[in-house]
């Protein structure tokens, strides 16, 4: 128990430090992005980035299924199982990436890009070119991002933060160079995104396997049974991921379609400020996922109860930080962006509810994800996603983009209540 706690604390400390650096780089990057791109281009970029990032969810849960099964093998120090799950999981990710790439290349030619992005201020050809390259970059990165799940399984979550720091550093350098050029281009901005994503992942894949040559993936370790084990859990994660797209990752799409891309920037800037709370909470929660797996496999319920209580106590400082952000949002935006951005009425308050209940929900979801008991989460997320779909359009017609944040906050509450009850039951009955 002491070793597990020590590993978790070490990962949290390093993750927080690295994410602080990453956030600092992101905060430097955003003003450069706002000034480099026009309002419409920024709306297109955020919408495009959101859609492309859905690919990271559409792995049929293979990444998270691999993470849990690999973590179990690591916990038991079963070298044979580690090599089998790693080889099989990587092979499955490559196959899935290939399928996605083929579907994407076939489907993109059937779409009218100006209708998709709800604008005619950018040419159809430019939008097509940007979408094509962004899609290819994201799909390739999707396969390479298996390195994140490997580091999580080995309870080395801090390395995923370092990957993000390298990505942000490379992109910041390229975008800064672009701002010095006489002409600007959304396409060049897309290229900076893709190059940064690929280089940062490739570096850490090489580092990991150079240090762990004994588990280097090999064809003869690809097993059908291991694939079934990963998929059985992965399919459930996949459904949860789809609902999370609606609950968490589709705001900019809905706002673009309901209100127009010009409404995205204010919402996105406010969200990025409030997302500090989610990021900090996520940094603390991320190392716990596979620590929960290890503790549950070893039936260490004393440790599990202790950590859950600490996570609940953590909600108090999160609440206080959220209140401060709500009342100081105008000052923070002016200080950061140095450009007048009109913040919609009620948006800070609704965003505060959004991030607080996201953190509350995350306490229970990380626990059930770590121990693989995700059936209740699957159904509660489905219901909540349907609720968000209905409420968001109604509320946006009433209070603008603020309604999007409020709808998601309600969704987090509805999906979290059943998980809270489930976690209490598991810990009380030690099952």
Short mmCIF file of N, CA and C in Angstrom, two decimals, residues 10-90:
data_model
loop_
_atom_site.label_atom_id
_atom_site.label_comp_id
_atom_site.label_asym_id
_atom_site.label_seq_id
_atom_site.Cartn_x
_atom_site.Cartn_y
_atom_site.Cartn_z
N UNK A 10 4.03 10.61 -6.36
CA UNK A 10 5.11 11.00 -7.27
C UNK A 10 4.56 11.40 -8.64
N UNK A 11 3.62 10.60 -9.15
CA UNK A 11 3.03 10.91 -10.45
C UNK A 11 2.21 12.19 -10.41
N UNK A 12 1.49 12.40 -9.30
CA UNK A 12 0.68 13.62 -9.18
C UNK A 12 1.58 14.85 -9.15
N UNK A 13 2.64 14.80 -8.35
CA UNK A 13 3.55 15.94 -8.24
C UNK A 13 4.18 16.27 -9.59
N UNK A 14 4.74 15.24 -10.24
CA UNK A 14 5.36 15.48 -11.55
C UNK A 14 4.33 15.92 -12.59
N UNK A 15 3.13 15.30 -12.54
CA UNK A 15 2.09 15.65 -13.50
C UNK A 15 1.66 17.09 -13.34
N UNK A 16 1.50 17.53 -12.08
CA UNK A 16 1.09 18.92 -11.82
C UNK A 16 2.15 19.89 -12.33
N UNK A 17 3.42 19.59 -12.05
CA UNK A 17 4.50 20.47 -12.50
C UNK A 17 4.57 20.53 -14.02
N UNK A 18 4.47 19.38 -14.66
CA UNK A 18 4.53 19.34 -16.11
C UNK A 18 3.32 20.01 -16.74
N UNK A 19 2.14 19.77 -16.14
CA UNK A 19 0.94 20.38 -16.69
C UNK A 19 0.96 21.90 -16.49
N UNK A 20 1.57 22.34 -15.38
CA UNK A 20 1.72 23.78 -15.17
C UNK A 20 2.52 24.40 -16.31
N UNK A 21 3.59 23.70 -16.68
CA UNK A 21 4.39 24.16 -17.82
C UNK A 21 3.56 24.12 -19.09
N UNK A 22 2.82 23.00 -19.28
CA UNK A 22 1.98 22.85 -20.46
C UNK A 22 0.91 23.92 -20.55
N UNK A 23 0.25 24.20 -19.41
CA UNK A 23 -0.79 25.22 -19.38
C UNK A 23 -0.19 26.59 -19.69
N UNK A 24 0.98 26.86 -19.12
CA UNK A 24 1.65 28.13 -19.38
C UNK A 24 1.92 28.30 -20.87
N UNK A 25 2.37 27.22 -21.51
CA UNK A 25 2.63 27.28 -22.95
C UNK A 25 1.32 27.48 -23.72
N UNK A 26 0.25 26.81 -23.27
CA UNK A 26 -1.06 26.95 -23.93
C UNK A 26 -1.57 28.38 -23.79
N UNK A 27 -1.39 28.96 -22.61
CA UNK A 27 -1.85 30.33 -22.38
C UNK A 27 -1.05 31.34 -23.20
N UNK A 28 0.19 31.01 -23.48
CA UNK A 28 0.98 31.87 -24.37
C UNK A 28 0.54 31.68 -25.81
N UNK A 29 0.20 30.43 -26.15
CA UNK A 29 -0.18 30.10 -27.52
C UNK A 29 -1.54 30.70 -27.92
N UNK A 30 -2.51 30.71 -26.99
CA UNK A 30 -3.85 31.15 -27.35
C UNK A 30 -3.90 32.59 -27.86
N UNK A 31 -3.28 33.57 -27.17
CA UNK A 31 -3.30 34.93 -27.73
C UNK A 31 -2.66 35.01 -29.12
N UNK A 32 -1.59 34.25 -29.33
CA UNK A 32 -0.97 34.22 -30.66
C UNK A 32 -1.96 33.69 -31.69
N UNK A 33 -2.71 32.64 -31.30
CA UNK A 33 -3.70 32.04 -32.19
C UNK A 33 -4.83 33.01 -32.49
N UNK A 34 -5.32 33.69 -31.44
CA UNK A 34 -6.42 34.65 -31.60
C UNK A 34 -6.02 35.78 -32.54
N UNK A 35 -4.78 36.26 -32.44
CA UNK A 35 -4.32 37.36 -33.28
C UNK A 35 -3.92 36.88 -34.68
N UNK A 36 -3.50 35.63 -34.80
CA UNK A 36 -3.08 35.12 -36.10
C UNK A 36 -4.27 34.79 -36.99
N UNK A 37 -5.32 34.20 -36.40
CA UNK A 37 -6.50 33.80 -37.16
C UNK A 37 -7.60 34.84 -37.01
N UNK A 38 -8.41 34.98 -38.06
CA UNK A 38 -9.59 35.85 -37.97
C UNK A 38 -10.62 35.17 -37.06
N UNK A 39 -11.68 35.92 -36.71
CA UNK A 39 -12.72 35.37 -35.84
C UNK A 39 -13.34 34.12 -36.47
N UNK A 40 -13.63 34.18 -37.76
CA UNK A 40 -14.25 33.04 -38.44
C UNK A 40 -13.26 31.89 -38.55
N UNK A 41 -12.00 32.19 -38.90
CA UNK A 41 -10.98 31.14 -38.98
C UNK A 41 -10.78 30.46 -37.63
N UNK A 42 -10.81 31.26 -36.56
CA UNK A 42 -10.67 30.68 -35.23
C UNK A 42 -11.83 29.74 -34.94
N UNK A 43 -13.05 30.16 -35.30
CA UNK A 43 -14.22 29.29 -35.11
C UNK A 43 -14.10 28.01 -35.91
N UNK A 44 -13.61 28.12 -37.15
CA UNK A 44 -13.40 26.93 -37.99
C UNK A 44 -12.35 26.02 -37.38
N UNK A 45 -11.23 26.61 -36.91
CA UNK A 45 -10.16 25.83 -36.31
C UNK A 45 -10.64 25.05 -35.09
N UNK A 46 -11.35 25.72 -34.18
CA UNK A 46 -11.82 25.06 -32.97
C UNK A 46 -12.82 23.96 -33.31
N UNK A 47 -13.71 24.25 -34.27
CA UNK A 47 -14.69 23.25 -34.70
C UNK A 47 -13.99 22.06 -35.34
N UNK A 48 -13.03 22.34 -36.22
CA UNK A 48 -12.27 21.28 -36.89
C UNK A 48 -11.50 20.45 -35.87
N UNK A 49 -10.84 21.11 -34.95
CA UNK A 49 -10.05 20.43 -33.93
C UNK A 49 -10.94 19.53 -33.07
N UNK A 50 -12.14 20.00 -32.75
CA UNK A 50 -13.08 19.21 -31.95
C UNK A 50 -13.51 17.96 -32.70
N UNK A 51 -13.90 18.13 -33.97
CA UNK A 51 -14.36 16.99 -34.77
C UNK A 51 -13.23 15.98 -34.95
N UNK A 52 -12.04 16.47 -35.28
CA UNK A 52 -10.92 15.57 -35.51
C UNK A 52 -10.54 14.81 -34.24
N UNK A 53 -10.67 15.47 -33.10
CA UNK A 53 -10.32 14.82 -31.84
C UNK A 53 -11.30 13.72 -31.47
N UNK A 54 -12.46 13.72 -32.12
CA UNK A 54 -13.40 12.61 -31.87
C UNK A 54 -12.77 11.28 -32.25
N UNK A 55 -11.83 11.32 -33.19
CA UNK A 55 -11.15 10.10 -33.61
C UNK A 55 -10.51 9.41 -32.41
N UNK A 56 -10.00 10.20 -31.46
CA UNK A 56 -9.37 9.62 -30.27
C UNK A 56 -10.37 8.85 -29.42
N UNK A 57 -11.67 9.16 -29.59
CA UNK A 57 -12.70 8.42 -28.87
C UNK A 57 -13.17 7.21 -29.68
N UNK A 58 -13.06 7.30 -31.01
CA UNK A 58 -13.64 6.27 -31.86
C UNK A 58 -12.67 5.12 -32.11
N UNK A 59 -12.07 4.61 -31.05
CA UNK A 59 -11.17 3.46 -31.18
C UNK A 59 -11.85 2.20 -30.66
N UNK A 60 -13.20 2.25 -30.62
CA UNK A 60 -14.00 1.15 -30.08
C UNK A 60 -13.52 0.80 -28.68
N UNK A 61 -12.98 1.78 -27.97
CA UNK A 61 -12.52 1.56 -26.60
C UNK A 61 -11.25 0.75 -26.51
N UNK A 62 -10.60 0.51 -27.64
CA UNK A 62 -9.42 -0.36 -27.62
C UNK A 62 -8.32 0.21 -26.72
N UNK A 63 -8.11 1.52 -26.78
CA UNK A 63 -7.05 2.13 -25.98
C UNK A 63 -7.27 1.94 -24.49
N UNK A 64 -8.50 2.20 -24.02
CA UNK A 64 -8.79 2.06 -22.60
C UNK A 64 -8.88 0.59 -22.19
N UNK A 65 -9.39 -0.24 -23.09
CA UNK A 65 -9.40 -1.68 -22.81
C UNK A 65 -7.98 -2.22 -22.65
N UNK A 66 -7.09 -1.79 -23.55
CA UNK A 66 -5.68 -2.17 -23.47
C UNK A 66 -5.08 -1.66 -22.17
N UNK A 67 -5.39 -0.43 -21.81
CA UNK A 67 -4.84 0.18 -20.59
C UNK A 67 -5.18 -0.66 -19.36
N UNK A 68 -6.44 -1.08 -19.22
CA UNK A 68 -6.84 -1.85 -18.05
C UNK A 68 -6.22 -3.24 -18.02
N UNK A 69 -6.25 -3.92 -19.16
CA UNK A 69 -5.71 -5.28 -19.22
C UNK A 69 -4.20 -5.29 -19.04
N UNK A 70 -3.54 -4.31 -19.63
CA UNK A 70 -2.09 -4.20 -19.48
C UNK A 70 -1.74 -3.86 -18.03
N UNK A 71 -2.54 -3.01 -17.40
CA UNK A 71 -2.31 -2.64 -15.99
C UNK A 71 -2.44 -3.85 -15.08
N UNK A 72 -3.43 -4.71 -15.37
CA UNK A 72 -3.60 -5.94 -14.58
C UNK A 72 -2.38 -6.84 -14.72
N UNK A 73 -1.88 -6.97 -15.96
CA UNK A 73 -0.70 -7.81 -16.20
C UNK A 73 0.53 -7.24 -15.51
N UNK A 74 0.69 -5.92 -15.54
CA UNK A 74 1.81 -5.26 -14.87
C UNK A 74 1.71 -5.45 -13.36
N UNK A 75 0.48 -5.33 -12.83
CA UNK A 75 0.25 -5.49 -11.39
C UNK A 75 0.65 -6.89 -10.92
N UNK A 76 0.41 -7.90 -11.77
CA UNK A 76 0.75 -9.29 -11.45
C UNK A 76 2.17 -9.66 -11.87
N UNK A 77 2.87 -8.69 -12.51
CA UNK A 77 4.24 -8.91 -13.00
C UNK A 77 4.31 -10.11 -13.94
N UNK A 78 3.30 -10.22 -14.80
CA UNK A 78 3.19 -11.33 -15.76
C UNK A 78 3.77 -10.87 -17.09
N UNK A 79 5.05 -11.15 -17.32
CA UNK A 79 5.74 -10.67 -18.51
C UNK A 79 5.11 -11.20 -19.80
N UNK A 80 4.70 -12.46 -19.79
CA UNK A 80 4.09 -13.06 -20.97
C UNK A 80 2.79 -12.33 -21.33
N UNK A 81 1.97 -12.04 -20.33
CA UNK A 81 0.71 -11.33 -20.58
C UNK A 81 0.97 -9.90 -21.03
N UNK A 82 1.99 -9.27 -20.48
CA UNK A 82 2.33 -7.90 -20.88
C UNK A 82 2.67 -7.86 -22.37
N UNK A 83 3.53 -8.77 -22.79
CA UNK A 83 3.94 -8.80 -24.20
C UNK A 83 2.75 -9.12 -25.12
N UNK A 84 1.87 -10.02 -24.66
CA UNK A 84 0.72 -10.42 -25.46
C UNK A 84 -0.27 -9.27 -25.62
N UNK A 85 -0.63 -8.63 -24.50
CA UNK A 85 -1.59 -7.53 -24.58
C UNK A 85 -1.02 -6.33 -25.33
N UNK A 86 0.26 -6.06 -25.14
CA UNK A 86 0.89 -4.92 -25.81
C UNK A 86 0.94 -5.14 -27.32
N UNK A 87 1.37 -6.30 -27.75
CA UNK A 87 1.46 -6.60 -29.19
C UNK A 87 0.08 -6.64 -29.83
N UNK A 88 -0.86 -7.30 -29.16
CA UNK A 88 -2.22 -7.40 -29.70
C UNK A 88 -2.91 -6.05 -29.75
N UNK A 89 -2.76 -5.28 -28.68
CA UNK A 89 -3.40 -3.97 -28.63
C UNK A 89 -2.86 -3.01 -29.68
N UNK A 90 -1.54 -2.99 -29.86
CA UNK A 90 -0.94 -2.12 -30.86
C UNK A 90 -1.38 -2.51 -32.27
#
